mmCIF file of C-alpha atoms in Angstrom:
data_model
loop_
_atom_site.group_PDB
_atom_site.id
_atom_site.type_symbol
_atom_site.label_atom_id
_atom_site.label_comp_id
_atom_site.label_asym_id
_atom_site.label_seq_id
_atom_site.Cartn_x
_atom_site.Cartn_y
_atom_site.Cartn_z
ATOM 1 C CA GLY A 6 0.271 -0.037 0.016
ATOM 2 C CA PHE A 7 2.917 2.341 1.251
ATOM 3 C CA VAL A 8 5.528 1.811 -1.159
ATOM 4 C CA CYS A 9 2.398 1.776 -4.292
ATOM 5 C CA SER A 10 1.367 5.524 -3.205
ATOM 6 C CA VAL A 11 4.927 6.329 -2.943
ATOM 7 C CA MET A 12 5.484 5.252 -6.762
ATOM 8 C CA LEU A 13 2.542 6.481 -7.826
ATOM 9 C CA ILE A 14 2.978 9.863 -6.627
ATOM 10 C CA VAL A 15 6.842 9.988 -7.755
ATOM 11 C CA SER A 16 5.455 8.675 -11.417
ATOM 12 C CA TYR A 17 2.750 11.578 -11.138
ATOM 13 C CA LEU A 18 5.325 14.849 -10.650
ATOM 14 C CA ARG A 19 7.876 12.652 -13.516
ATOM 15 C CA GLY A 20 4.585 12.496 -15.617
ATOM 16 C CA VAL A 21 3.086 15.857 -15.002
ATOM 17 C CA PHE A 22 5.845 18.621 -13.646
ATOM 18 C CA ASN A 23 8.919 17.255 -15.092
ATOM 19 C CA VAL A 24 10.201 16.422 -11.930
ATOM 20 C CA ASP A 25 12.930 13.471 -11.094
ATOM 21 C CA VAL A 26 12.154 12.817 -7.242
ATOM 22 C CA PRO A 27 14.878 9.966 -7.264
ATOM 23 C CA GLY A 28 17.440 12.327 -9.177
ATOM 24 C CA GLU A 29 16.899 15.118 -6.592
ATOM 25 C CA ILE A 30 17.648 12.868 -4.168
ATOM 26 C CA ARG A 31 20.596 11.391 -5.795
ATOM 27 C CA ASN A 32 21.809 14.478 -6.052
ATOM 28 C CA ARG A 33 20.945 16.056 -3.039
ATOM 29 C CA SER A 34 23.866 15.528 -0.881
ATOM 30 C CA ALA A 35 26.570 12.841 -0.501
ATOM 31 C CA ARG A 36 24.864 10.145 1.815
ATOM 32 C CA LEU A 37 21.778 11.306 1.879
ATOM 33 C CA THR A 38 20.549 7.496 1.111
ATOM 34 C CA THR A 39 22.253 5.902 3.557
ATOM 35 C CA TRP A 40 21.399 8.729 6.481
ATOM 36 C CA SER A 41 17.954 7.612 4.915
ATOM 37 C CA ALA A 42 18.997 4.049 5.751
ATOM 38 C CA ALA A 43 19.995 4.336 8.988
ATOM 39 C CA LEU A 44 17.238 6.705 10.051
ATOM 40 C CA ALA A 45 14.433 3.542 8.916
ATOM 41 C CA ALA A 46 16.433 0.995 11.083
ATOM 42 C CA GLN A 47 16.713 3.523 14.014
ATOM 43 C CA LEU A 48 13.188 3.591 14.097
ATOM 44 C CA ILE A 49 12.645 -0.311 13.975
ATOM 45 C CA VAL A 50 14.848 -0.838 16.390
ATOM 46 C CA MET A 51 13.079 1.856 18.859
ATOM 47 C CA GLY A 52 9.849 0.501 18.005
ATOM 48 C CA ALA A 53 10.491 -2.951 18.442
ATOM 49 C CA SER A 54 12.273 -2.345 21.975
ATOM 50 C CA ALA A 55 9.058 -0.895 22.961
ATOM 51 C CA ASN A 56 7.129 -3.106 21.483
ATOM 52 C CA ILE A 57 9.065 -5.722 23.182
ATOM 53 C CA PHE A 58 8.713 -3.900 26.458
ATOM 54 C CA ASP A 59 5.147 -3.539 26.429
ATOM 55 C CA GLN A 60 4.354 -6.983 25.892
ATOM 56 C CA HIS A 61 6.951 -8.198 28.290
ATOM 57 C CA CYS A 62 8.623 -5.981 31.031
ATOM 58 C CA ALA A 63 5.240 -3.342 31.363
ATOM 59 C CA PRO A 64 3.541 -6.041 33.285
ATOM 60 C CA MET A 65 6.513 -8.263 34.831
ATOM 61 C CA THR A 66 5.650 -11.766 34.311
ATOM 62 C CA GLU A 67 7.823 -14.302 36.075
ATOM 63 C CA PHE A 68 9.865 -15.006 33.484
ATOM 64 C CA VAL A 69 11.347 -12.086 32.514
ATOM 65 C CA THR A 70 14.681 -10.832 34.320
ATOM 66 C CA SER A 71 15.307 -7.374 34.833
ATOM 67 C CA SER A 72 18.744 -7.947 33.252
ATOM 68 C CA TYR A 73 15.819 -8.393 30.114
ATOM 69 C CA CYS A 74 13.819 -5.261 30.968
ATOM 70 C CA THR A 75 16.896 -3.086 31.333
ATOM 71 C CA ARG A 76 18.500 -4.235 28.202
ATOM 72 C CA THR A 77 14.741 -3.652 26.413
ATOM 73 C CA GLU A 78 15.399 0.126 27.440
ATOM 74 C CA PHE A 79 18.637 0.590 26.364
ATOM 75 C CA GLY A 80 17.310 -0.840 23.300
ATOM 76 C CA ILE A 81 14.691 2.218 23.244
ATOM 77 C CA ALA A 82 17.542 4.223 24.009
ATOM 78 C CA VAL A 83 19.546 3.365 21.569
ATOM 79 C CA GLY A 84 17.226 3.722 18.512
ATOM 80 C CA ALA A 85 15.925 7.303 20.285
ATOM 81 C CA ILE A 86 19.336 8.235 20.210
ATOM 82 C CA GLY A 87 19.814 6.998 16.717
ATOM 83 C CA THR A 88 16.636 8.368 15.491
ATOM 84 C CA ILE A 89 17.521 11.870 16.209
ATOM 85 C CA SER A 90 20.692 11.844 15.472
ATOM 86 C CA ALA A 91 19.777 10.234 11.756
ATOM 87 C CA LEU A 92 16.519 12.673 11.765
ATOM 88 C CA ALA A 93 19.348 15.767 12.198
ATOM 89 C CA VAL A 94 21.249 15.093 9.648
ATOM 90 C CA VAL A 95 18.910 13.746 6.757
ATOM 91 C CA GLY A 96 16.627 17.119 7.666
ATOM 92 C CA MET A 97 19.420 19.189 6.715
ATOM 93 C CA LYS A 98 20.915 17.634 3.895
ATOM 94 C CA ILE A 99 17.576 17.724 2.444
ATOM 95 C CA ALA A 100 16.596 21.162 4.103
ATOM 96 C CA THR A 101 19.714 22.846 2.835
ATOM 97 C CA SER A 102 21.025 20.875 0.554
ATOM 98 C CA SER A 103 24.125 20.262 2.657
ATOM 99 C CA CYS A 104 25.056 19.363 6.356
ATOM 100 C CA PRO A 105 28.535 20.795 8.206
ATOM 101 C CA PHE A 106 30.978 18.083 7.668
ATOM 102 C CA ILE A 107 32.140 18.185 11.507
ATOM 103 C CA MET A 108 28.300 17.466 12.217
ATOM 104 C CA GLU A 109 27.437 14.642 10.131
ATOM 105 C CA SER A 110 31.303 12.790 11.325
ATOM 106 C CA ILE A 111 30.479 13.306 14.765
ATOM 107 C CA CYS A 112 26.873 11.865 14.157
ATOM 108 C CA ALA A 113 28.030 8.972 12.197
ATOM 109 C CA GLY A 114 30.855 8.736 14.622
ATOM 110 C CA VAL A 115 27.891 8.298 17.739
ATOM 111 C CA LEU A 116 25.758 6.157 16.054
ATOM 112 C CA VAL A 117 29.138 3.389 14.984
ATOM 113 C CA THR A 118 29.274 3.696 19.038
ATOM 114 C CA VAL A 119 25.892 3.813 19.958
ATOM 115 C CA ASP A 120 24.851 0.818 17.765
ATOM 116 C CA ALA A 121 27.469 -1.390 18.353
ATOM 117 C CA PHE A 122 26.796 -1.101 22.310
ATOM 118 C CA GLY A 123 23.162 -2.079 20.655
ATOM 119 C CA VAL A 124 24.664 -4.763 18.849
ATOM 120 C CA ALA A 125 26.821 -6.250 21.423
ATOM 121 C CA PHE A 126 23.340 -6.055 24.242
ATOM 122 C CA LEU A 127 20.604 -6.185 22.290
ATOM 123 C CA THR A 128 21.015 -9.373 20.446
ATOM 124 C CA SER A 129 23.338 -11.145 22.939
ATOM 125 C CA ALA A 130 21.806 -14.338 24.959
ATOM 126 C CA LYS A 131 20.172 -12.625 27.374
ATOM 127 C CA GLY A 132 19.226 -9.681 25.289
ATOM 128 C CA PRO A 133 15.860 -8.734 23.894
ATOM 129 C CA GLY A 134 17.220 -9.239 20.188
ATOM 130 C CA SER A 135 18.459 -12.655 20.810
ATOM 131 C CA ALA A 136 15.758 -14.551 18.942
ATOM 132 C CA LEU A 137 15.490 -14.317 15.171
ATOM 133 C CA GLY A 138 13.436 -10.920 14.229
ATOM 134 C CA ASN A 139 13.146 -7.423 13.644
ATOM 135 C CA LEU A 140 15.569 -6.146 16.642
ATOM 136 C CA TYR A 141 17.884 -8.842 16.218
ATOM 137 C CA TYR A 142 17.647 -7.802 11.942
ATOM 138 C CA PHE A 143 17.372 -4.181 12.453
ATOM 139 C CA SER A 144 19.852 -3.396 15.300
ATOM 140 C CA TRP A 145 22.836 -5.286 13.078
ATOM 141 C CA ILE A 146 21.005 -3.155 10.115
ATOM 142 C CA SER A 147 21.995 0.592 11.386
ATOM 143 C CA LEU A 148 25.414 -0.951 12.646
ATOM 144 C CA LEU A 149 26.445 -1.786 9.357
ATOM 145 C CA CYS A 150 24.689 1.434 7.915
ATOM 146 C CA ALA A 151 26.656 3.697 10.452
ATOM 147 C CA THR A 152 29.732 2.049 9.453
ATOM 148 C CA SER A 153 28.998 1.948 6.312
ATOM 149 C CA LEU A 154 28.732 6.114 7.047
ATOM 150 C CA VAL A 155 32.224 6.567 9.492
ATOM 151 C CA ALA A 156 33.979 4.662 5.845
ATOM 152 C CA SER A 157 32.411 7.118 3.702
ATOM 153 C CA CYS A 158 33.018 9.979 6.029
ATOM 154 C CA ILE A 159 36.397 9.040 6.495
ATOM 155 C CA GLN A 160 36.908 8.769 2.910
ATOM 156 C CA THR A 161 35.626 12.266 1.891
ATOM 157 C CA TYR A 162 38.272 13.690 4.257
ATOM 158 C CA ASN A 163 40.925 12.011 2.871
ATOM 159 C CA GLY A 164 40.145 13.146 -0.364
ATOM 160 C CA PHE A 165 40.521 16.660 0.492
ATOM 161 C CA SER A 166 44.362 15.972 1.835
ATOM 162 C CA PRO A 167 47.432 15.049 -0.143
ATOM 163 C CA ALA A 168 47.573 11.323 -0.839
ATOM 164 C CA ALA A 169 50.639 9.769 1.142
ATOM 165 C CA PRO A 170 51.400 5.626 0.312
ATOM 166 C CA ALA A 171 50.047 3.403 2.878
ATOM 167 C CA ALA A 172 52.280 1.529 4.719
ATOM 168 C CA GLY A 173 53.649 -0.962 3.425
ATOM 169 C CA THR A 174 53.240 -0.250 -0.132
ATOM 170 C CA ALA A 175 56.303 -0.386 -2.740
ATOM 171 C CA VAL A 176 57.093 2.893 -4.121
ATOM 172 C CA ASP A 177 59.266 3.150 -7.394
ATOM 173 C CA PRO A 178 63.138 4.024 -6.921
ATOM 174 C CA LYS A 179 62.813 6.598 -9.643
ATOM 175 C CA ASP A 180 60.350 8.751 -8.350
ATOM 176 C CA GLN A 181 62.669 9.022 -5.397
ATOM 177 C CA GLU A 182 65.381 10.228 -7.243
ATOM 178 C CA ILE A 183 66.469 13.881 -7.738
ATOM 179 C CA GLN A 184 68.026 14.395 -11.024
ATOM 180 C CA VAL A 185 71.289 16.002 -11.025
ATOM 181 C CA GLU A 186 72.433 18.386 -13.794
ATOM 182 C CA THR A 187 75.743 18.884 -14.393
ATOM 183 C CA LEU A 188 77.109 22.671 -15.099
ATOM 184 C CA ASP A 189 80.049 22.996 -16.772
ATOM 185 C CA CYS A 190 82.328 25.393 -14.905
ATOM 186 C CA PRO A 191 86.261 26.527 -15.530
ATOM 187 C CA PRO A 192 88.312 25.058 -13.442
ATOM 188 C CA ASP A 193 89.910 28.321 -12.424
ATOM 189 C CA ASN A 194 86.580 29.828 -10.774
ATOM 190 C CA LEU A 195 86.503 26.750 -8.255
#
């Protein structure tokens, strides 16, 4: 239903107003698609954690431990932090077609750190995401998106700095030699 509606709207805009929505989004800013995927994954992590909390921790059944509920609350916090970070970057990229590189890098670093702890605590044997399901898959997907964002930010940063040969790579000795010219000087001027 939703995907079909979006496709119809995109087709209508392309046909009537000659607006290429996917092309505009692609050209809008670097990494916007990855940030949007991270936003969607973080929303699902937050929603799945809240659903598990409502079903198992709110009534506090006898089978649920306090560690399980604490990890579920941590999952809600991971999703909320990730959603706010990704939403800030996506909103800024859509509104202004750019985002300060420092802010984007910091948000990507925060996401990868929070998601790494989230995967460790949520998908472990005692965590709420230990069983295969939305929380398990989307906590891993959000970590992969965050890692991809950090790698892309590092690549962009290194693209602006002078390229240095990587450690352990062979350098052609001809590139390091300085050509020396001989000068013809009369011997009496020495």
